[in-house]
Short mmCIF file of C-alpha atoms in Angstrom, two decimals:
data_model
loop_
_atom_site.label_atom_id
_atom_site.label_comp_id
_atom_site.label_asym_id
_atom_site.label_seq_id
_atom_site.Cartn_x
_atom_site.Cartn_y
_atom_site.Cartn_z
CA UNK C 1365 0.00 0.00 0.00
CA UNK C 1366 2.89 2.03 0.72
CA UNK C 1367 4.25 2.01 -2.62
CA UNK C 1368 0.97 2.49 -4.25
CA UNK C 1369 0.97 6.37 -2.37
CA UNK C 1370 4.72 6.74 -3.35
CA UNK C 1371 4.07 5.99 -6.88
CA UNK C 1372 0.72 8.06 -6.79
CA UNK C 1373 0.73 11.30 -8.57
CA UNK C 1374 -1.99 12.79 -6.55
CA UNK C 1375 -0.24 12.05 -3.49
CA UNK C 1376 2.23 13.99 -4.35
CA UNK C 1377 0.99 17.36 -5.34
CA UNK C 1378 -0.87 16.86 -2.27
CA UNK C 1379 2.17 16.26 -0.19
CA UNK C 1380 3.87 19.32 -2.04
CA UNK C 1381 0.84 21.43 -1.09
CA UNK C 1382 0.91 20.57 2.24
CA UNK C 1383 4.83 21.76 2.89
CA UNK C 1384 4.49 24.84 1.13
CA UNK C 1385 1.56 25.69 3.18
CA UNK C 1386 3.51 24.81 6.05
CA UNK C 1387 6.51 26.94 5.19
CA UNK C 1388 4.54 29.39 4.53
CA UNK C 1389 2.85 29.57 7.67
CA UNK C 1390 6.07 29.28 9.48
CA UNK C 1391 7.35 32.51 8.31
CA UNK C 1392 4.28 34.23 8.64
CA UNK C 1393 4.17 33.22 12.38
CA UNK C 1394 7.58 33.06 13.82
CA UNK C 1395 8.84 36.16 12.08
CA UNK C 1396 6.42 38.28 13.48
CA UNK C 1397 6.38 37.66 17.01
CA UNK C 1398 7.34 40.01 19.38
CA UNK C 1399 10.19 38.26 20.97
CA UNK C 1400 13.24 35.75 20.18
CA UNK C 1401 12.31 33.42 23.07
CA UNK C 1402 8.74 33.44 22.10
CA UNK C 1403 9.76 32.54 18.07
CA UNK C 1404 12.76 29.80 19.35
CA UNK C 1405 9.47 28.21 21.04
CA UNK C 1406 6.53 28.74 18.32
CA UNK C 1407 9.29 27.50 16.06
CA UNK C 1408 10.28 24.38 17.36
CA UNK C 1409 6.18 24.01 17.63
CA UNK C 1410 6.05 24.25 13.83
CA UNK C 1411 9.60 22.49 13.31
CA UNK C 1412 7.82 19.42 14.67
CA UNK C 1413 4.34 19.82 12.55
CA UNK C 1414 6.46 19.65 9.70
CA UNK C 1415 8.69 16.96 11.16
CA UNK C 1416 5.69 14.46 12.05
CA UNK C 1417 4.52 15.41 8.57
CA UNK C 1418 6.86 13.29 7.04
CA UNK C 1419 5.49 10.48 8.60
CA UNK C 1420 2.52 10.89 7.02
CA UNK C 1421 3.09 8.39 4.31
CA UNK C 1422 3.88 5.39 6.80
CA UNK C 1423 0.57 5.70 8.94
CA UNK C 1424 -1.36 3.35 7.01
CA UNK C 1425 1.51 0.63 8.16
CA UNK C 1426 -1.47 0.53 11.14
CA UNK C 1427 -4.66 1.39 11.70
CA UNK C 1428 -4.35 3.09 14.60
CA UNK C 1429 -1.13 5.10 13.15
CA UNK C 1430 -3.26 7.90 11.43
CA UNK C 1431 -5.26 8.72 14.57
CA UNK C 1432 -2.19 8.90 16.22
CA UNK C 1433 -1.13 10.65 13.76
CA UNK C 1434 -3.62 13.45 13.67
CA UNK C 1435 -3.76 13.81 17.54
CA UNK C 1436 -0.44 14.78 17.75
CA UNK C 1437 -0.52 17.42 14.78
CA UNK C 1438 -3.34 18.65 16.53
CA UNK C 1439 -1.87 19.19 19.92
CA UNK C 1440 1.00 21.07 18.00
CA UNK C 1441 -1.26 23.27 16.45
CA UNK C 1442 -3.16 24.08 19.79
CA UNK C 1443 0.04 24.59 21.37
CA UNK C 1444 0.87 27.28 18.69
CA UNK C 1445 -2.51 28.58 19.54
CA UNK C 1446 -1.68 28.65 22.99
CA UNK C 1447 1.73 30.74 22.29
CA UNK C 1448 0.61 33.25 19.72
CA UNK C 1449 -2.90 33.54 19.75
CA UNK C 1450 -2.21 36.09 17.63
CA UNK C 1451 -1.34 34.65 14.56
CA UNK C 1452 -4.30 31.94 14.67
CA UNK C 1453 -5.84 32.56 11.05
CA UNK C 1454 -2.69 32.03 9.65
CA UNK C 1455 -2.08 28.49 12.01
CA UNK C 1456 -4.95 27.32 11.66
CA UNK C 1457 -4.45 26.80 7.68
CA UNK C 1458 -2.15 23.49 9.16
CA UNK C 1459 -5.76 22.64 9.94
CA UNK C 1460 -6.81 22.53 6.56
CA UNK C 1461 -3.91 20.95 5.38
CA UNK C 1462 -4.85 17.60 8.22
CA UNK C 1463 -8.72 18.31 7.08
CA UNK C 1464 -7.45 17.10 3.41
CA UNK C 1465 -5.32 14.07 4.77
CA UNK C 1466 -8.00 12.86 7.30
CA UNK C 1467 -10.59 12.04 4.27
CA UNK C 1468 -7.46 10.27 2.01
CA UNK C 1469 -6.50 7.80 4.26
CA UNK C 1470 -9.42 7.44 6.46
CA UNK C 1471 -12.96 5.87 6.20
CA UNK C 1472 -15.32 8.69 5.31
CA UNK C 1473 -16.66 8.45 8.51
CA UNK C 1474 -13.61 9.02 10.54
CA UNK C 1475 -12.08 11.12 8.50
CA UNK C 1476 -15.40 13.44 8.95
CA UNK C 1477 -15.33 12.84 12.04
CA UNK C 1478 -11.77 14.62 12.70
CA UNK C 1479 -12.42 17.41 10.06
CA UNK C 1480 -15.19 18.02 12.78
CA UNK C 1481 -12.88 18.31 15.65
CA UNK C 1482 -10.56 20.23 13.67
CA UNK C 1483 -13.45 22.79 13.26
CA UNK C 1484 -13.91 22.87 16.29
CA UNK C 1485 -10.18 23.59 17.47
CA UNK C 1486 -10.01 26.21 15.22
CA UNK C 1487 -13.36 27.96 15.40
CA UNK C 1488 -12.11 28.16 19.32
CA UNK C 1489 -8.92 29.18 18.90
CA UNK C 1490 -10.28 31.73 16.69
CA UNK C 1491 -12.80 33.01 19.14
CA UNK C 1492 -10.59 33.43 21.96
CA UNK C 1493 -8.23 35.46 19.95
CA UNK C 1494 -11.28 37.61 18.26
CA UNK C 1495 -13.60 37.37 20.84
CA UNK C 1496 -17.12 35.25 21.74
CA UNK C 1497 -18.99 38.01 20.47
CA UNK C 1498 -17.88 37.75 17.03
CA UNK C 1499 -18.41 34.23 16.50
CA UNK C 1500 -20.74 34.84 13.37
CA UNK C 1501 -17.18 35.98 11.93
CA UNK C 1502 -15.91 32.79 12.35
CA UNK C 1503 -18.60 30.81 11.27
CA UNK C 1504 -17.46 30.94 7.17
CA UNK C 1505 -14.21 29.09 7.96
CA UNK C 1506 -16.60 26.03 8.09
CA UNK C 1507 -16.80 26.49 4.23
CA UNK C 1508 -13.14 26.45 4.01
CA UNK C 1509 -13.25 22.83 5.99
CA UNK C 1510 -15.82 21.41 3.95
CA UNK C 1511 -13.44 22.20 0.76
CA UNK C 1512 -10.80 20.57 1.69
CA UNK C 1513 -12.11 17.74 2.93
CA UNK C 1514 -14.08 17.38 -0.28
CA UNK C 1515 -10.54 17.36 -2.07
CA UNK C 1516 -9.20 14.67 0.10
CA UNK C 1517 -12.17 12.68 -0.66
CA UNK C 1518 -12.55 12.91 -4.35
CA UNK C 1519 -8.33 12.72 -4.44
CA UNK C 1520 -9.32 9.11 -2.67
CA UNK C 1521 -12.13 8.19 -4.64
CA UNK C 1522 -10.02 8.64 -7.57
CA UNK C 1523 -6.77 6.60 -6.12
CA UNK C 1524 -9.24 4.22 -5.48
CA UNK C 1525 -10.56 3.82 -8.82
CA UNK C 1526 -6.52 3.77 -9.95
CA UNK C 1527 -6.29 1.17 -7.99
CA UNK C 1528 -9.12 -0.96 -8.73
CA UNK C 1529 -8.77 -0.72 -12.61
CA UNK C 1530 -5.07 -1.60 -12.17
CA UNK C 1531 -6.38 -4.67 -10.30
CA UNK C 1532 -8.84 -5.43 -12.95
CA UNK C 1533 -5.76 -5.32 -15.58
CA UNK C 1534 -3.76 -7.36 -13.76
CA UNK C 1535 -6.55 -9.93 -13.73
CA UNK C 1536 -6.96 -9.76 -17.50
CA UNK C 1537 -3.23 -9.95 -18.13
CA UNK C 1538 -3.44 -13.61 -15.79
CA UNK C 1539 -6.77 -14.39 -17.26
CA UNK C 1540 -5.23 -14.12 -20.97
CA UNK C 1541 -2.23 -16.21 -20.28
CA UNK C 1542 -4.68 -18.59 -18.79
CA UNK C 1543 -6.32 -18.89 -21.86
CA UNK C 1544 -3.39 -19.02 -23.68
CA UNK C 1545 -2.48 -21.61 -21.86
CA UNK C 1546 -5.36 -23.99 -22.23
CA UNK C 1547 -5.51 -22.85 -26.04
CA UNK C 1548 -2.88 -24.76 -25.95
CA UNK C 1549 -3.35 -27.40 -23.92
CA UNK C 1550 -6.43 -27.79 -25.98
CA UNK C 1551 -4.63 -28.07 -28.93
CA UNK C 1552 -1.71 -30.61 -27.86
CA UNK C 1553 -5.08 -32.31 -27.41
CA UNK C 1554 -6.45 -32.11 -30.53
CA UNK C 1555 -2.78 -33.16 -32.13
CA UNK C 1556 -3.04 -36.29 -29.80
CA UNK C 1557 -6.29 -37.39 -30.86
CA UNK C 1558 -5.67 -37.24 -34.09
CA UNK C 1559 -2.15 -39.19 -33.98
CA UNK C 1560 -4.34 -41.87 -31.86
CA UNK C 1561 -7.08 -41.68 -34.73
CA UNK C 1562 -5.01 -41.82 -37.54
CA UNK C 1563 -3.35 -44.96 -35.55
CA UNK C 1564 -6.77 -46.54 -35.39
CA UNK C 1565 -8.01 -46.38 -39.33
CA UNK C 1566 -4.13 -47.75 -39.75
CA UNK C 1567 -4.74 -50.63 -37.32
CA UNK C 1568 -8.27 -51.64 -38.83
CA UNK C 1569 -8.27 -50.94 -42.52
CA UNK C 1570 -4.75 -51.12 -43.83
CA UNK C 1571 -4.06 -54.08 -40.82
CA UNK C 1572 -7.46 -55.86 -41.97
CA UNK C 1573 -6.04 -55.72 -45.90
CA UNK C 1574 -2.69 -56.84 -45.07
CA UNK C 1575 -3.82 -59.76 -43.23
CA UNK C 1576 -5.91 -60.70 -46.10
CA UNK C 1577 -3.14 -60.38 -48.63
CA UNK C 1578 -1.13 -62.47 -46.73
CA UNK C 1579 -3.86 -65.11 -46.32
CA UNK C 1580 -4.33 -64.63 -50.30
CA UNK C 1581 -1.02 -64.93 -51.62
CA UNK C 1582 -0.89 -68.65 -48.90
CA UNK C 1583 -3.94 -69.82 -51.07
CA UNK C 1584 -1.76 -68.76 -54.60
CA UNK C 1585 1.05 -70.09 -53.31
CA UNK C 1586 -0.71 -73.77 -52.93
CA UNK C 1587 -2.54 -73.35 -56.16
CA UNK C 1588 0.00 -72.44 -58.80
CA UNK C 1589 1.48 -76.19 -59.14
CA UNK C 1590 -2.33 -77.73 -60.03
CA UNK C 1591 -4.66 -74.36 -60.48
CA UNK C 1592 -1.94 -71.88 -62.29
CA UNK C 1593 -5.16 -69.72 -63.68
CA UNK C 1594 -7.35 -69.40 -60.28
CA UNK C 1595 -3.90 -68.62 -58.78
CA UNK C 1596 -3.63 -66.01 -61.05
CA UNK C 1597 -7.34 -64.55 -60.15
CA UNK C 1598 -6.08 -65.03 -56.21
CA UNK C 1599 -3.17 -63.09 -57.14
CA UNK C 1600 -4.68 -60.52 -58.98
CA UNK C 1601 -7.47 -59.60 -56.59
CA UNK C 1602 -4.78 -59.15 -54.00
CA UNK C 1603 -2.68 -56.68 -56.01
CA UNK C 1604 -5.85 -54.50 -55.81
CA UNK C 1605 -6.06 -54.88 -51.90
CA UNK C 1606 -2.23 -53.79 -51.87
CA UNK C 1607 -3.35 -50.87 -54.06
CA UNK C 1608 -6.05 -49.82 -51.93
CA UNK C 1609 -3.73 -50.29 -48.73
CA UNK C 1610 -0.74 -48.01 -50.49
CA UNK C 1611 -3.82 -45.48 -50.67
CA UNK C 1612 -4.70 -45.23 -47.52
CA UNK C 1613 -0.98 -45.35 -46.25
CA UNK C 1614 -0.08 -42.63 -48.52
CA UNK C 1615 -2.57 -40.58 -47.63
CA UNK C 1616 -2.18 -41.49 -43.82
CA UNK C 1617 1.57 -40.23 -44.68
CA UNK C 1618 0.26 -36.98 -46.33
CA UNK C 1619 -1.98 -36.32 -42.96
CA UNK C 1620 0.91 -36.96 -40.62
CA UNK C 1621 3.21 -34.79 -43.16
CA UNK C 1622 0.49 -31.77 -43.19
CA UNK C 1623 0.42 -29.96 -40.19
CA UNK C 1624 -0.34 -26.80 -39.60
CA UNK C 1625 2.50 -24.40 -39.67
CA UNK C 1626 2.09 -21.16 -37.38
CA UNK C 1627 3.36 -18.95 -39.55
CA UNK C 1628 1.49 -20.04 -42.72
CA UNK C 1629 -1.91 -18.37 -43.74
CA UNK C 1630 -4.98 -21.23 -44.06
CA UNK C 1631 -5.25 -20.53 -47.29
CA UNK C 1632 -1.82 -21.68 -48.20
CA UNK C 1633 -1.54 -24.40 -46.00
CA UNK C 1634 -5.48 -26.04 -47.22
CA UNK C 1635 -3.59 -25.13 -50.94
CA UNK C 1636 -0.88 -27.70 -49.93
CA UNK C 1637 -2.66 -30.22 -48.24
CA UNK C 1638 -4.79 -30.43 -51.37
CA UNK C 1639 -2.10 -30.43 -53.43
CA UNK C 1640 -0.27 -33.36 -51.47
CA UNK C 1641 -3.69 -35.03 -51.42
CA UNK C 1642 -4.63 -35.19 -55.28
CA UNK C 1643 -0.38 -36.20 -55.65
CA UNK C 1644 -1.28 -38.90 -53.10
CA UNK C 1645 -4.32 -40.11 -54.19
CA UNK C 1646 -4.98 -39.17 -57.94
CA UNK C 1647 -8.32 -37.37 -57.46
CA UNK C 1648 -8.66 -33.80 -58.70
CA UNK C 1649 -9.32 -30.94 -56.51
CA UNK C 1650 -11.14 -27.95 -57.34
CA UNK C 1651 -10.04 -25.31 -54.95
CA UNK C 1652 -11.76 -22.04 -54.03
CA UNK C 1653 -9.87 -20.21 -51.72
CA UNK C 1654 -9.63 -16.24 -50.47
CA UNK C 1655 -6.36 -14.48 -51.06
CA UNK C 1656 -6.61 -13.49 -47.32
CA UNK C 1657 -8.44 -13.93 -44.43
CA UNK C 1658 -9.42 -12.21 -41.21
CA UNK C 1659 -7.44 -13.03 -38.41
CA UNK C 1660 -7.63 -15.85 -36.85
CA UNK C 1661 -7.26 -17.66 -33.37
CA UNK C 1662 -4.74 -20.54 -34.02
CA UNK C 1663 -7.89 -23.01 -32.52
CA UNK C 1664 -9.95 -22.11 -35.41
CA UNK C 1665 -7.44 -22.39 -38.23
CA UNK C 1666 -6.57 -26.03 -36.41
CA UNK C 1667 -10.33 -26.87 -36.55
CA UNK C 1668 -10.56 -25.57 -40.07
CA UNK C 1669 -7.55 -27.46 -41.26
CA UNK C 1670 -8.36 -30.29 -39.77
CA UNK C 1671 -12.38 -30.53 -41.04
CA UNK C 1672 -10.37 -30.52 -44.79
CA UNK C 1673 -8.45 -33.29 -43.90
CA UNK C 1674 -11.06 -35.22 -42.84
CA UNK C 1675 -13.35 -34.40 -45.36
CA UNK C 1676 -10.64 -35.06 -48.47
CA UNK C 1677 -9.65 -38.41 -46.46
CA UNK C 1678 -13.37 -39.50 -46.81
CA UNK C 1679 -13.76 -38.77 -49.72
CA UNK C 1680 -11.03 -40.97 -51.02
CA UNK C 1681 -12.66 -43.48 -49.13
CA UNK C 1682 -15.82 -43.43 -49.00
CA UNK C 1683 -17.50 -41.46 -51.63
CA UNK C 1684 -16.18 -43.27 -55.05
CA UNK C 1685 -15.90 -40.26 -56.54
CA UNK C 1686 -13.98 -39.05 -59.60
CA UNK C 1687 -13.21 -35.20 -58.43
CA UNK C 1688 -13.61 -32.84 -55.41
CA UNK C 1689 -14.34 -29.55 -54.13
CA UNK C 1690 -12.82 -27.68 -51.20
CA UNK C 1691 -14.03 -24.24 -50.62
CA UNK C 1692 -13.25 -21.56 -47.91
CA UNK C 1693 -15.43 -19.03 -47.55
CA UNK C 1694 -15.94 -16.17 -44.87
CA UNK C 1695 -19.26 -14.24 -44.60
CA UNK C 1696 -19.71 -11.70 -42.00
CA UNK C 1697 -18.49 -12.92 -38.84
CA UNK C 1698 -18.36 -16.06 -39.28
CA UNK C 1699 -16.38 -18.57 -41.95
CA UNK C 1700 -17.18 -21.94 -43.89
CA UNK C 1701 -15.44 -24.59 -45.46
CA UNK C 1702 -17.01 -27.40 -47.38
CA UNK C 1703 -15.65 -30.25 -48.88
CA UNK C 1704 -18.17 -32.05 -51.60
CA UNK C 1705 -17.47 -34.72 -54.47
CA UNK C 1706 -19.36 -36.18 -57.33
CA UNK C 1707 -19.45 -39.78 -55.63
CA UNK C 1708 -21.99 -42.06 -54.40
CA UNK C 1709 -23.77 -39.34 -51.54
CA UNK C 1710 -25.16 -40.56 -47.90
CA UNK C 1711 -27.22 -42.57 -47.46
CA UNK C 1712 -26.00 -45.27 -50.32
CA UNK C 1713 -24.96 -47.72 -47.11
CA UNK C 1714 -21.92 -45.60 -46.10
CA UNK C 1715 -23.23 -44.79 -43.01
CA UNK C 1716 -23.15 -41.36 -42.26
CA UNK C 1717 -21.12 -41.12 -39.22
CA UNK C 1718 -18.95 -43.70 -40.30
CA UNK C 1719 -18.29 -42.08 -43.36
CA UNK C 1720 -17.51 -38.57 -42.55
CA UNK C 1721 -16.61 -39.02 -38.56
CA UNK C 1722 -19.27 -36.72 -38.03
CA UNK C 1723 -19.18 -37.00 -34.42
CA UNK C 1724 -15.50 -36.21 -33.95
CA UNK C 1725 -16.38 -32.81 -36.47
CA UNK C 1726 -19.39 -31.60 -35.26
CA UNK C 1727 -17.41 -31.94 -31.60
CA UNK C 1728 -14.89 -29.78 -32.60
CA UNK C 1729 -17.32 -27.16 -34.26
CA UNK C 1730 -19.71 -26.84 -31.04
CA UNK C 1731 -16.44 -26.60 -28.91
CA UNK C 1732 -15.69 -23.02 -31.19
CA UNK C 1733 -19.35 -22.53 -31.15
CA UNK C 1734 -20.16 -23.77 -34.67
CA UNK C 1735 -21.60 -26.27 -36.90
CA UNK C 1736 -20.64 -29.42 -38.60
CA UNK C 1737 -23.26 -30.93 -41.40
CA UNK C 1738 -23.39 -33.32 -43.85
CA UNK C 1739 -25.95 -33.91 -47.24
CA UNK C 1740 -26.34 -34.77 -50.45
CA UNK C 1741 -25.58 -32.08 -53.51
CA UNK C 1742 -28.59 -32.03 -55.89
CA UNK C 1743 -25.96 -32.34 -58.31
CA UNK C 1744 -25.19 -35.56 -56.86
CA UNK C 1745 -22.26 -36.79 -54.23
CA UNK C 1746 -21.97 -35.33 -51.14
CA UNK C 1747 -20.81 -32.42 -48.93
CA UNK C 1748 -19.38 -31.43 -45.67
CA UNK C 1749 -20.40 -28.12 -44.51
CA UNK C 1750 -18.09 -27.14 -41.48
CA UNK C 1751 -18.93 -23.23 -40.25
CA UNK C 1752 -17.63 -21.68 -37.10
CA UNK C 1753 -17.48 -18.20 -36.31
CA UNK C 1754 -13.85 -16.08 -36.88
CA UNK C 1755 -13.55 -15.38 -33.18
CA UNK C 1756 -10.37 -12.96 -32.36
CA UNK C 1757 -7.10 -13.45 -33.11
CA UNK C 1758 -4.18 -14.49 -30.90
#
């Protein structure tokens, strides 16, 4: 807390403010007293004011420090009443000066409280140096009380609101890396579900083809002495399950070898994994891409990315099609990609889920607060419709 007043600008000026007041009300004072003996004590009075002034800053170490505080400048200045009574308009401006500090580091009702007792001290002091009857006189000083406690009050209200809004940074500076933090979390997730998926459709279909190749080329093996032609047929129908294993190794490769880069703009890197797709796989794609896009968190150009592989991957193996489409489109504030093909469609006993993964899509979509769908073109095949909205970049 400390610190915060040191660093505080309005502390400051106030602090500056209240020494100049003070040294100005020493002059004033103990230059124009009668008598050496009477300034060497009025001055060592005021020496100490400004002395115990300095301590100012430390009193909210404790909360009993500033009452403590505030007594003793108040005894000071009634013992410079006492002395010169005199001189008390000019001492009693030391008054003002504690009126301001009383409502900046008090409670507004104690620091009310002891701008009312300094009233009071002075509005006495006052009178027995003017007189009871003139009390009326001294009434308008109240005004000049009020004011500066109104400045130490609004001078808190607005250190205060300093001080809460820097709080309220500080919690959106941790609150950001937070996010950042499970942003990517969340994606070293998303990497390791897909390694584990891609591991999967390796395990079952290219596993499940090998194993009958192998079983194939047994039977050939047996019947090439005494069946050379069946042989042949065995032989034959298992160089097309090798073929349609290399395919889906090659483009299990192509996945693996396709991620996204973070420097690299979606469009590019959807460009290249179409490009290394149709090398892989033969099929043509028809690409319609934006030169540029709005920025984007790196959670949505992962989903995005990801939805085209999927959606080119089933269509190579699903869809038996003979060409393509990939298209990235943003509208408004939200963006779309669709992947469709001239194939078979849904519905033909793919299996819809099983087709597309579906499930593992439209999961990814609702996480960004999107959409995943899947339907038939009414010019025939099928398309993947994956639309999430652009969100803010990191």
């Amino acid at each position: 807390m400390v610190q915060t007043r040191i660093s505080n600008y309005g502390f400051w000026l106030l602090n500056i403010a209240a020494y100049a007041t003070w040294l100005t009300v020493a002059v004033l004072v103990i230059f124009n007293l009668p008598t050496t003996s009477l300034q060497w004590q009025v001055g060592s009075y005021v020496l100490a004011f400004g002395v115990v002034m300095g301590f100012f800053l430390y009193t909210e170490t404790r909360p009993w420090l500033p009452h403590l505080y505030f007594a003793i400048q108040l005894a000071l200045v009634l013992q410079i009443y006492y002395l010169s009574p005199e001189h008390t308009e000019h001492v009693q401006t030391l008054l003002f000066v504690l009126s301001a500090q009383s409502m900046l580091f008090l409670s507004l009702y104690w620091g009310f409280a002891w701008v009312i007792v300094f009233f009071i001290a002075a509005f006495q002091g006052l009178l027995n140096a003017i007189g009871w009857e003139n009390w009326l006189a001294a009434l308008p000083m109240l005004g000049g009380y009020l004011f500066f406690a109104s400045f130490g009050a609004a001078l808190q209200q607005a250190n205060n609101a300093r001080r809460h809004n820097e709080e309220l940074l500080a919690q959106l500076r941790e609150s950001h890396e937070q996010l950042k933090a499970y942003t990517a979390q969340a994606e070293a997730l998303a990497v390791s579900e897909e390694r584990n998926r891609l591991a999967r459709e390796m395990h079952d279909a290219l596993g499940h083809r090998l194993t009958v190749a192998v079983v194939q080329l047994e039977g050939a093996q047996r019947l090439i002495p005494k069946q050379p032609d069946r042989a042949a047929t065995v032989v034959g129908t298992m160089r097309d399950q090798l073929k349609e294993a290399l395919a889906d190794l090659r483009q299990a490769v192509a996945t693996l070898r396709s991620p996204l880069a973070e420097d690299l703009p979606l469009p590019t890197a959807v460009s290249q994994l179409s490009h290394t797709f149709a090398e892989a796989t033969g099929l043509p794609i028809h690409l319609l891409l934006p030169d540029a896009l709005p920025d984007l968190p790196t959670s949505h150009r992962l989903a995005l990315f990801r939805a085209a592989q999927e959606g080119l991957t089933n269509v190579q193996r699903h869809a038996n099609a003979t060409q393509a489409w990939l298209a990235l489109i943003p509208h408004g504030d939200r963006i779309t990609l669709t992947v469709a093909d001239d194939g078979q469609g849904v519905g033909n006993g793919n299996g819809e889920n099983g087709r597309f993964g579906l499930q593992g899509l439209t999961e990814r979509a609702n996480q960004l607060g999107g959409t995943a769908q899947l339907g038939n073109r009414a010019e025939g095949g099928a398309e993947l419709r994956f639309e999430i909205p652009i969100g803010i970049g990191d």
